[in-house]
Short mmCIF file of C-alpha atoms in Angstrom, two decimals:
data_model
loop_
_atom_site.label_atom_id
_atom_site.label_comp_id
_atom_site.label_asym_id
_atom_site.label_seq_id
_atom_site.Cartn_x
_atom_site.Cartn_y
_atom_site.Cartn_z
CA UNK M 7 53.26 -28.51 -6.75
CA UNK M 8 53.03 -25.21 -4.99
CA UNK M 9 49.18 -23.61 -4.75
CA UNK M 10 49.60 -19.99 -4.47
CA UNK M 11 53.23 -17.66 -4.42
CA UNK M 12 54.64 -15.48 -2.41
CA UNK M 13 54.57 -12.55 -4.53
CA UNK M 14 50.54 -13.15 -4.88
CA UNK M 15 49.71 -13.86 -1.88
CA UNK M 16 51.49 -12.19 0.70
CA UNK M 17 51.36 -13.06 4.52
CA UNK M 18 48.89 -11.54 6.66
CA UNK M 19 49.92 -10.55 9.63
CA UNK M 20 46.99 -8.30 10.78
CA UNK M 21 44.41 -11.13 11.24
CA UNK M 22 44.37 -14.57 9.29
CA UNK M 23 41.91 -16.90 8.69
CA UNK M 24 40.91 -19.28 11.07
CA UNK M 25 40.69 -22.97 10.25
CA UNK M 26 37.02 -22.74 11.69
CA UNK M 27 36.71 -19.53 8.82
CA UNK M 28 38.01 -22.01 6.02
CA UNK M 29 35.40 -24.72 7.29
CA UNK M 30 32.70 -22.05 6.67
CA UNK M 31 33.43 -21.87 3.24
CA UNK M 32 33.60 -25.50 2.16
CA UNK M 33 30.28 -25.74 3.24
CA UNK M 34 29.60 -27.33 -0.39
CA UNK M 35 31.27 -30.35 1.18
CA UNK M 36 30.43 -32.87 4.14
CA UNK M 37 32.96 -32.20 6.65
CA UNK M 38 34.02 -35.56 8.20
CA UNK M 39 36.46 -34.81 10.43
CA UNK M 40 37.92 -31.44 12.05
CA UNK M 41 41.33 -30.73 13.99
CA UNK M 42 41.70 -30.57 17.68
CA UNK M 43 42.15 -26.68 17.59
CA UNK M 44 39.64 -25.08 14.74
CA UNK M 45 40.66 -22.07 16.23
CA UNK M 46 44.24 -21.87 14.56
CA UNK M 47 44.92 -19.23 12.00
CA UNK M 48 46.38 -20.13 9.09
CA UNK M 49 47.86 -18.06 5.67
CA UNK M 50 48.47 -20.35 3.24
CA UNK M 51 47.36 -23.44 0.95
CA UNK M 52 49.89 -25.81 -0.38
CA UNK M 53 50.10 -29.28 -1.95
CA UNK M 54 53.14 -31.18 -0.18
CA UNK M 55 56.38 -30.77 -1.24
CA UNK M 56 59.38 -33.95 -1.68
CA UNK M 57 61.57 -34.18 1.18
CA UNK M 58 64.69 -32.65 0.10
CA UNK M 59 63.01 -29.09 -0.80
CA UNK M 60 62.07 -26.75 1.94
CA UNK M 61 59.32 -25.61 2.17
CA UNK M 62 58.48 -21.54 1.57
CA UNK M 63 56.20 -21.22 3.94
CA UNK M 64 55.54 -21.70 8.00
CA UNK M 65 54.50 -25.13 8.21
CA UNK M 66 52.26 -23.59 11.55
CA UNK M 67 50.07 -21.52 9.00
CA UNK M 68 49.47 -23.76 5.58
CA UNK M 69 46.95 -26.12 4.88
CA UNK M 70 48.28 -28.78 3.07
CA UNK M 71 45.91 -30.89 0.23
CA UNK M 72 46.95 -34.17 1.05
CA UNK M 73 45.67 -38.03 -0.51
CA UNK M 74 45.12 -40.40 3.22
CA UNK M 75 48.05 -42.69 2.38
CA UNK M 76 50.41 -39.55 2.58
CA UNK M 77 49.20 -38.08 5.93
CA UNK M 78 52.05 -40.22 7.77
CA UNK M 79 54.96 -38.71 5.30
CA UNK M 80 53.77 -35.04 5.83
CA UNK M 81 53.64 -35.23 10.02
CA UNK M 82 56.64 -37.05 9.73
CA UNK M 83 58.40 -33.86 7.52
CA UNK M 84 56.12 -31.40 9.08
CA UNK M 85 54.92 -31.83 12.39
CA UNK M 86 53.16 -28.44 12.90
CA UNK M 87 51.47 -28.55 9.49
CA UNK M 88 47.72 -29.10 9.01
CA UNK M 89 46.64 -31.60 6.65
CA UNK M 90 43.32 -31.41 4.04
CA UNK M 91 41.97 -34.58 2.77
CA UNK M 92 39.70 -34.44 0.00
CA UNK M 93 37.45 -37.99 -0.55
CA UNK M 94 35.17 -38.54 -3.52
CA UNK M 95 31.51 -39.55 -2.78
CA UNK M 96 32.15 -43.25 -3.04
CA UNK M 97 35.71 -43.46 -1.49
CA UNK M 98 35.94 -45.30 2.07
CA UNK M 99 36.87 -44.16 4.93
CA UNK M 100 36.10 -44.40 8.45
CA UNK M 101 37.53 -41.63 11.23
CA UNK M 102 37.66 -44.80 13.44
CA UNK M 103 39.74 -46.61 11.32
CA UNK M 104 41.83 -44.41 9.37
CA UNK M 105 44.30 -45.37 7.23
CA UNK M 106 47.39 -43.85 9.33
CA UNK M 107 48.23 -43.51 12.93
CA UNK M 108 44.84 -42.19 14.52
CA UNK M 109 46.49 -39.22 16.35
CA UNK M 110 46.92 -37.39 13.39
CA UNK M 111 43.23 -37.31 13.04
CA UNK M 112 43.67 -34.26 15.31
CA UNK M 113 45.44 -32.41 12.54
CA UNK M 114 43.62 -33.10 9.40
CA UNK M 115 40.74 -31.62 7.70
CA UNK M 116 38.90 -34.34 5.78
CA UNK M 117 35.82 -33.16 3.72
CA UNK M 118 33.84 -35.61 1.34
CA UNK M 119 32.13 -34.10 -2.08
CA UNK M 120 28.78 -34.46 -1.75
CA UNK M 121 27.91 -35.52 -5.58
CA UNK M 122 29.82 -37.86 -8.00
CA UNK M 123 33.39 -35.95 -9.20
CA UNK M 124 36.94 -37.03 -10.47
CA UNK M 125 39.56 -36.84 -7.70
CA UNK M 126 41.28 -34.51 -9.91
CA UNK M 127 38.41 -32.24 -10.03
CA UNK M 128 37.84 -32.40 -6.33
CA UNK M 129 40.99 -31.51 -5.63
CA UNK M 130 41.38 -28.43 -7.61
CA UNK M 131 37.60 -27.39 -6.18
CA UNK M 132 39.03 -27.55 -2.41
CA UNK M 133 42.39 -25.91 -3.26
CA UNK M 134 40.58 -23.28 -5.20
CA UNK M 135 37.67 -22.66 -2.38
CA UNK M 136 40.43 -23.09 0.13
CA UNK M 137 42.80 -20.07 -1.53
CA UNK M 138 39.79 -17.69 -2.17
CA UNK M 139 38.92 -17.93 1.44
CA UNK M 140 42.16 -17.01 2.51
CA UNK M 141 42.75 -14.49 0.22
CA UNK M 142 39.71 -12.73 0.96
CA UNK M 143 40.19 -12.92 4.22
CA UNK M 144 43.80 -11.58 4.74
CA UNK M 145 42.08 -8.59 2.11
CA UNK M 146 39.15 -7.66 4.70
CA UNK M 147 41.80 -7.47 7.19
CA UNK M 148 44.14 -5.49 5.75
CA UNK M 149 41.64 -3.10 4.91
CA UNK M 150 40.08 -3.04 8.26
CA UNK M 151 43.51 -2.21 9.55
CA UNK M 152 44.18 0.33 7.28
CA UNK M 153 40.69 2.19 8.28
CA UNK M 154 42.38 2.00 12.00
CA UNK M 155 45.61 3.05 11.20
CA UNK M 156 44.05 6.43 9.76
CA UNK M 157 42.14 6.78 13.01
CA UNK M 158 38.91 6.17 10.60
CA UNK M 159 35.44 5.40 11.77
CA UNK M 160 33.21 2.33 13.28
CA UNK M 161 31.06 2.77 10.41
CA UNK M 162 33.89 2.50 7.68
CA UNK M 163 34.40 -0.94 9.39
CA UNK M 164 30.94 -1.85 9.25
CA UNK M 165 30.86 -0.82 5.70
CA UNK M 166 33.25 -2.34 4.72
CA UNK M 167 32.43 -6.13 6.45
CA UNK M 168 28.58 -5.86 5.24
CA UNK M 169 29.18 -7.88 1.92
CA UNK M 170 30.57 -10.23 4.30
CA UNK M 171 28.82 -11.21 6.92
CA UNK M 172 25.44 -10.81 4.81
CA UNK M 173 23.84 -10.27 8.53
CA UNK M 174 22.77 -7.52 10.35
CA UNK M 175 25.46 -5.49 12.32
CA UNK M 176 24.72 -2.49 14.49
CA UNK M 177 27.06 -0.85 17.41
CA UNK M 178 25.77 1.17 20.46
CA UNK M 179 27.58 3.20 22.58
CA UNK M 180 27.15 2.72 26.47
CA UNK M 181 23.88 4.70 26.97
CA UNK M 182 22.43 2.07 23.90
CA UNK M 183 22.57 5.11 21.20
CA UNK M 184 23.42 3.62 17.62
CA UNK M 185 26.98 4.65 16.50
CA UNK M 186 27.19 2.56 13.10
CA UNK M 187 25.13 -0.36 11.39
CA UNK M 188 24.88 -1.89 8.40
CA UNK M 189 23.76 0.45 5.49
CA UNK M 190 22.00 -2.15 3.56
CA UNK M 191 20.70 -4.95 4.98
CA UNK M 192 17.84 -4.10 7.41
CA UNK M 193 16.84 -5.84 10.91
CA UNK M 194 14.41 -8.39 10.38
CA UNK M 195 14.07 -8.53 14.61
CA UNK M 196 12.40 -5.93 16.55
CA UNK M 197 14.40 -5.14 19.38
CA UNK M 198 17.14 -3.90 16.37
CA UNK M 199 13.96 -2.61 14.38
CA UNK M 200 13.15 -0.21 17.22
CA UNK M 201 16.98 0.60 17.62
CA UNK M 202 17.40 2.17 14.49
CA UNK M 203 14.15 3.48 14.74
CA UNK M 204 14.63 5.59 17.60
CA UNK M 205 18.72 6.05 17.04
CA UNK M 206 18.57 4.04 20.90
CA UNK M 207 17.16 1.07 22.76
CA UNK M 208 14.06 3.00 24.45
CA UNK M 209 13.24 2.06 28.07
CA UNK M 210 10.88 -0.88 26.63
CA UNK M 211 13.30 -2.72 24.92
CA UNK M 212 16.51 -2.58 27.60
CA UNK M 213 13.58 -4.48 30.02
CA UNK M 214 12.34 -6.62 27.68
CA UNK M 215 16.38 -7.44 26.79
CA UNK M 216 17.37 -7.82 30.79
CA UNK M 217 14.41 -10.42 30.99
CA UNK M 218 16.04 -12.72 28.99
CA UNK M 219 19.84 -11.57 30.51
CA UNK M 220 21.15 -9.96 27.34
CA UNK M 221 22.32 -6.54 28.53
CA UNK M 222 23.43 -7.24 32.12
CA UNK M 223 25.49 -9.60 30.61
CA UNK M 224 26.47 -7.78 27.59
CA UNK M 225 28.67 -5.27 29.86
CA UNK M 226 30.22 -8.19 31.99
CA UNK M 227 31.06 -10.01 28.93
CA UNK M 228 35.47 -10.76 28.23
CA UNK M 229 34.79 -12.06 24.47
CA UNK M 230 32.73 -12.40 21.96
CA UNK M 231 29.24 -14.58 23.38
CA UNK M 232 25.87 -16.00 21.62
CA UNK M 233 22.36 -15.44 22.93
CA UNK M 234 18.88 -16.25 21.41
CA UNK M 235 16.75 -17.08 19.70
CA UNK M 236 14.26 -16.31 21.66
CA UNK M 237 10.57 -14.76 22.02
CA UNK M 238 12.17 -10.98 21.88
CA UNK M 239 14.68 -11.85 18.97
CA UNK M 240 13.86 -14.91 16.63
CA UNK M 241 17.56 -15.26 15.84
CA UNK M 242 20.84 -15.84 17.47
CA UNK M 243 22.70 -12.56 18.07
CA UNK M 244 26.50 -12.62 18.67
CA UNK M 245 28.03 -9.45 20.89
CA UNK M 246 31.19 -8.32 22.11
CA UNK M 247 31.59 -5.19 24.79
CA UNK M 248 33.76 -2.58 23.68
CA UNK M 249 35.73 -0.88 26.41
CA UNK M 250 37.06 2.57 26.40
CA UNK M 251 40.45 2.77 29.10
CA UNK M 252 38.76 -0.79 31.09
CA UNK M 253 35.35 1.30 31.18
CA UNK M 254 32.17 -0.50 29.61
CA UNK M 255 31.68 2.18 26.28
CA UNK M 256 29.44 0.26 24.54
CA UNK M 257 28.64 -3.22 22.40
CA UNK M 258 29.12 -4.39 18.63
CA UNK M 259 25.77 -6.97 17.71
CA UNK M 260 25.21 -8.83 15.12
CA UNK M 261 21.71 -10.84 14.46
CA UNK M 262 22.34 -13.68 12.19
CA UNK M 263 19.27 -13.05 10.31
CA UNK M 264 20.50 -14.59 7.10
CA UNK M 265 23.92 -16.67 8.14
CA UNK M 266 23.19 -18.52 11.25
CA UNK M 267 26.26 -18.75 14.55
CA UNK M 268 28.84 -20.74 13.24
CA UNK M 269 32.16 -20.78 14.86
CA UNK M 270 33.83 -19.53 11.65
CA UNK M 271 30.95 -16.56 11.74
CA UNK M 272 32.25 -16.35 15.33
CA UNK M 273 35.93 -16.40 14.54
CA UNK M 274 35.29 -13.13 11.33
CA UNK M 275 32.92 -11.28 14.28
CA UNK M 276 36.16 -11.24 16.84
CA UNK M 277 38.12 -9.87 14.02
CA UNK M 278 35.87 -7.10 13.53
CA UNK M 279 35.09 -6.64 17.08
CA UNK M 280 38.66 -6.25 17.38
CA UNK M 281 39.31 -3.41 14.75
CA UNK M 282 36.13 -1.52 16.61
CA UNK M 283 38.14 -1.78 19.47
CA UNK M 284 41.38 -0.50 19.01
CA UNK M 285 39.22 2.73 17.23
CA UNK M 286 37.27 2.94 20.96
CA UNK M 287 40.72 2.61 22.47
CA UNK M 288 42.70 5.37 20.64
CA UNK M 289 40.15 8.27 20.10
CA UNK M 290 36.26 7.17 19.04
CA UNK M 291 34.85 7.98 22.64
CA UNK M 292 37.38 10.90 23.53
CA UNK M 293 33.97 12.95 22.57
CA UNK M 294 30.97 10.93 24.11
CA UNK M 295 28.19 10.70 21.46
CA UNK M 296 25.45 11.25 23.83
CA UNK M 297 24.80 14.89 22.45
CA UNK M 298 24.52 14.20 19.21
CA UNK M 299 21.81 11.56 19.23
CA UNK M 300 19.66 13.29 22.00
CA UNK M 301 19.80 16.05 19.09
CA UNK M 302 18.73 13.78 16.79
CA UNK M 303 15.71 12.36 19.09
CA UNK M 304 14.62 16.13 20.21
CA UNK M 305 14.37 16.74 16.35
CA UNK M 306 12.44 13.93 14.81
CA UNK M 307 10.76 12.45 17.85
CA UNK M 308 7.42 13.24 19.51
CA UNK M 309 8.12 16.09 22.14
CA UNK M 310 5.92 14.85 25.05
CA UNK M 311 6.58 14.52 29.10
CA UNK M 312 6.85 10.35 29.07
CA UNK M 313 9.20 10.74 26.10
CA UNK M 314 11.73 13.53 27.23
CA UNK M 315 11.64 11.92 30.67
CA UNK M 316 12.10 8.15 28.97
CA UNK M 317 15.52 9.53 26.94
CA UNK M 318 16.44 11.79 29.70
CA UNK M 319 17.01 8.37 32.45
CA UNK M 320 18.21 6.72 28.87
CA UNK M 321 20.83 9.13 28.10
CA UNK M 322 22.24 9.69 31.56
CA UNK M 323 21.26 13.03 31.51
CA UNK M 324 21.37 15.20 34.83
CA UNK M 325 17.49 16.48 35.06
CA UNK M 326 18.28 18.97 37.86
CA UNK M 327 19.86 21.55 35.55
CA UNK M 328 18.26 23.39 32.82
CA UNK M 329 19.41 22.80 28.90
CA UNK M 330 20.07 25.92 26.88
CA UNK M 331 17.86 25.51 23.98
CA UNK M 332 17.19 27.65 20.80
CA UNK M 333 13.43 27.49 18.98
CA UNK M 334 12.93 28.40 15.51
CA UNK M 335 9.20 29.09 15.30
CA UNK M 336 8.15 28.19 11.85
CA UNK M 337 5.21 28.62 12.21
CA UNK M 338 4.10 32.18 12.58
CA UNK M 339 1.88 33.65 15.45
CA UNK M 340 -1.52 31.18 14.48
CA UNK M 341 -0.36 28.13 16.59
CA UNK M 342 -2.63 27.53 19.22
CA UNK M 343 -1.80 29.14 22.60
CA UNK M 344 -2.04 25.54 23.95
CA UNK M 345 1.14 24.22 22.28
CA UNK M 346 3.33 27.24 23.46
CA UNK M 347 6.35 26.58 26.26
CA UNK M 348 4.47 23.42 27.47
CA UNK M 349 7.90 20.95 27.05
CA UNK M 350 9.85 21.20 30.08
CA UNK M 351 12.93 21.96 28.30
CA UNK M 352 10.81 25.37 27.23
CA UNK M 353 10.69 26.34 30.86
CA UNK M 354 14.17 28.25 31.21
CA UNK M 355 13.38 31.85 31.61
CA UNK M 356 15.38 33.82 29.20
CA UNK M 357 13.74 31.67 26.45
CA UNK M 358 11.08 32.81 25.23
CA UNK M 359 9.04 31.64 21.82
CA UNK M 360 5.28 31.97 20.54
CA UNK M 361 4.97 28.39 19.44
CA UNK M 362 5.38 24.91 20.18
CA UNK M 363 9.21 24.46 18.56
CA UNK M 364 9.29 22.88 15.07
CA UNK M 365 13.09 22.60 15.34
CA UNK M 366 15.54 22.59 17.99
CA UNK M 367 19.13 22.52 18.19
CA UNK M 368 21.67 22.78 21.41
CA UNK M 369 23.38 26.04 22.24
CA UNK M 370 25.47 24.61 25.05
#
């Protein structure tokens, strides 16, 4: 019997599930024993078919549900396929001594229910857990592709992967400024606390991150990489550098506050990673963002020396110049004399204002 049809489940071609993805989600089960490469993608989920009918499907990208004693048959028939085993609570078997030639071992799934079930059951629990997974997953892709294709934004794709990952996500541009992060689910670490705090990693936190190697490493990194936990951030993070024409622009980070690392987390991040990448790529960075958030800070953040000098070195920003400012005294003419032109931003000559600005916004 055929699990799924073509009509209903069409083949995605934009980023597939990964065997290490459909692992993830059997997690109800004990795994006993995984293929030789995890990392394959597959589309589909089939039970086998007889010999003499062919089979509808790439036999490099379905999972077949298979009984032990027919593992031989299908390798024999389909020698690119992978094979799912499904064993009851009480049924025997030993990886050592399978019950077929032990080099197919490195193409089989085999997962054991974890409480008493029928076989009939169990079977149609896997094959059902097995299909929504890849369904699911070929649906988060597609729509992660579409946001690309119509040159959308790094927060769509973060909105539209918070459900899930169920962890928090946040991406920073190369001067650590926040681009995107997850709307509703808030950082339970503080470095990430302080970053959406501030709208940037302040001075504090980039040292306290290069003590334990995170963002030296971050901007030398080729793929996806796991640090932590750790005294600064009590979970594992997974990053990825995003670059913008083979320039460092910036880094995708997720803190597995509520999922923990798993290789099939690790397999769903690169997919994402990958969609905030071609967006970098084609036009995100064209306009650097740097503007925009120093706005941001200059409005809501405390207007002292230490802090204007702290986002100044953060930023990148040439102090030698002077910034063309406008102030929109709200106040009236009571503020004390005291608080009047004492930022050094104030200090350009042709401005001139009777108060310490409540509001500022860039003219140039």
């Amino acid at each position: 019997m055929e699990i799924g049809g073509r009509g209903s489940f069409p083949r995605n071609t934009l980023g597939t599930a990964t065997i290490n993805i459909v692992l993830d989600h059997l997690s109800d089960f004990e795994i006993v024993s995984t293929p030789e490469n995890p990392n394959r993608t597959v589309s589909w989920c089939s039970a086998p078919l007889p010999p003499d009918k062919q089979a509808p499907y790439d036999d490099r990208i379905t999972i077949y549900v298979i009984e032990a004693s027919d593992a031989e048959d299908l390798f024999a028939q389909r020698s690119h396929a992978i094979g799912l085993i499904a064993l009851q609570q009480d049924e025997p078997f030993s990886p050592d001594a399978p019950p077929f030639p032990a080099d197919l071992l490195r193409q089989l799934v085999i997962v054991r229910s974890k409480t008493p079930i029928s076989k009939t059951k169990l079977l149609g629990a896997v094959i059902s857990t097995v299909y929504s997974c890849l369904f699911s997953i070929r649906e988060w892709a597609a729509n992660l592709a579409g946001i690309v294709s119509r040159e959308g934004t790094i927060q769509e794709l973060i909105d539209e992967s918070e459900q899930l990952f169920d962890n928090f996500i946040d991406v920073n541009d190369s001067t650590y400024s926040l681009i995107a992060r997850t709307k509703n689910i808030e950082p339970a670490d503080p470095l990430s606390t302080e970053l959406v705090r501030l709208g940037c990693h302040n001075l504090d936190a980039i040292k306290a991150a290069e003590s334990i190697g995170a963002f030296g490493e971050w901007r030398d990194q080729s793929d996806i990489n796991v640090f932590g936990p750790d005294e600064t951030v009590p979970f594992k993070y997974i990053t990825c550098v995003l670059k913008d024409r083979n320039s460092y622009a910036g880094h995708i980070v997720m803190v597995c506050n509520n999922h923990d690392a798993t290789p099939g987390m690790m397999d769903m991040f690169r997919i994402l990673s990958n969609s905030c990448q071609q967006i970098v790529s084609s036009a995100f960075f064209n306009e650097s963002p740097t503007a925009l958030f120093l706005r941001k800070l200059i409005d809501n953040a405390r207007l002292t020396q230490a802090y204007f000098d702290e986002q100044s070195s953060l930023l990148g920003l040439d102090t030698t110049g002077w910034f063309g400012l406008g102030m929109i005294d709200y106040r009236g003419a009571n503020t004390p004399s005291s608080h009047r032109g004492s930022h050094p931003c104030c200090r350009r000559p042709s401005l001139t204002t009777r108060s310490f600005p409540t509001r500022i916004r860039f003219l140039c």
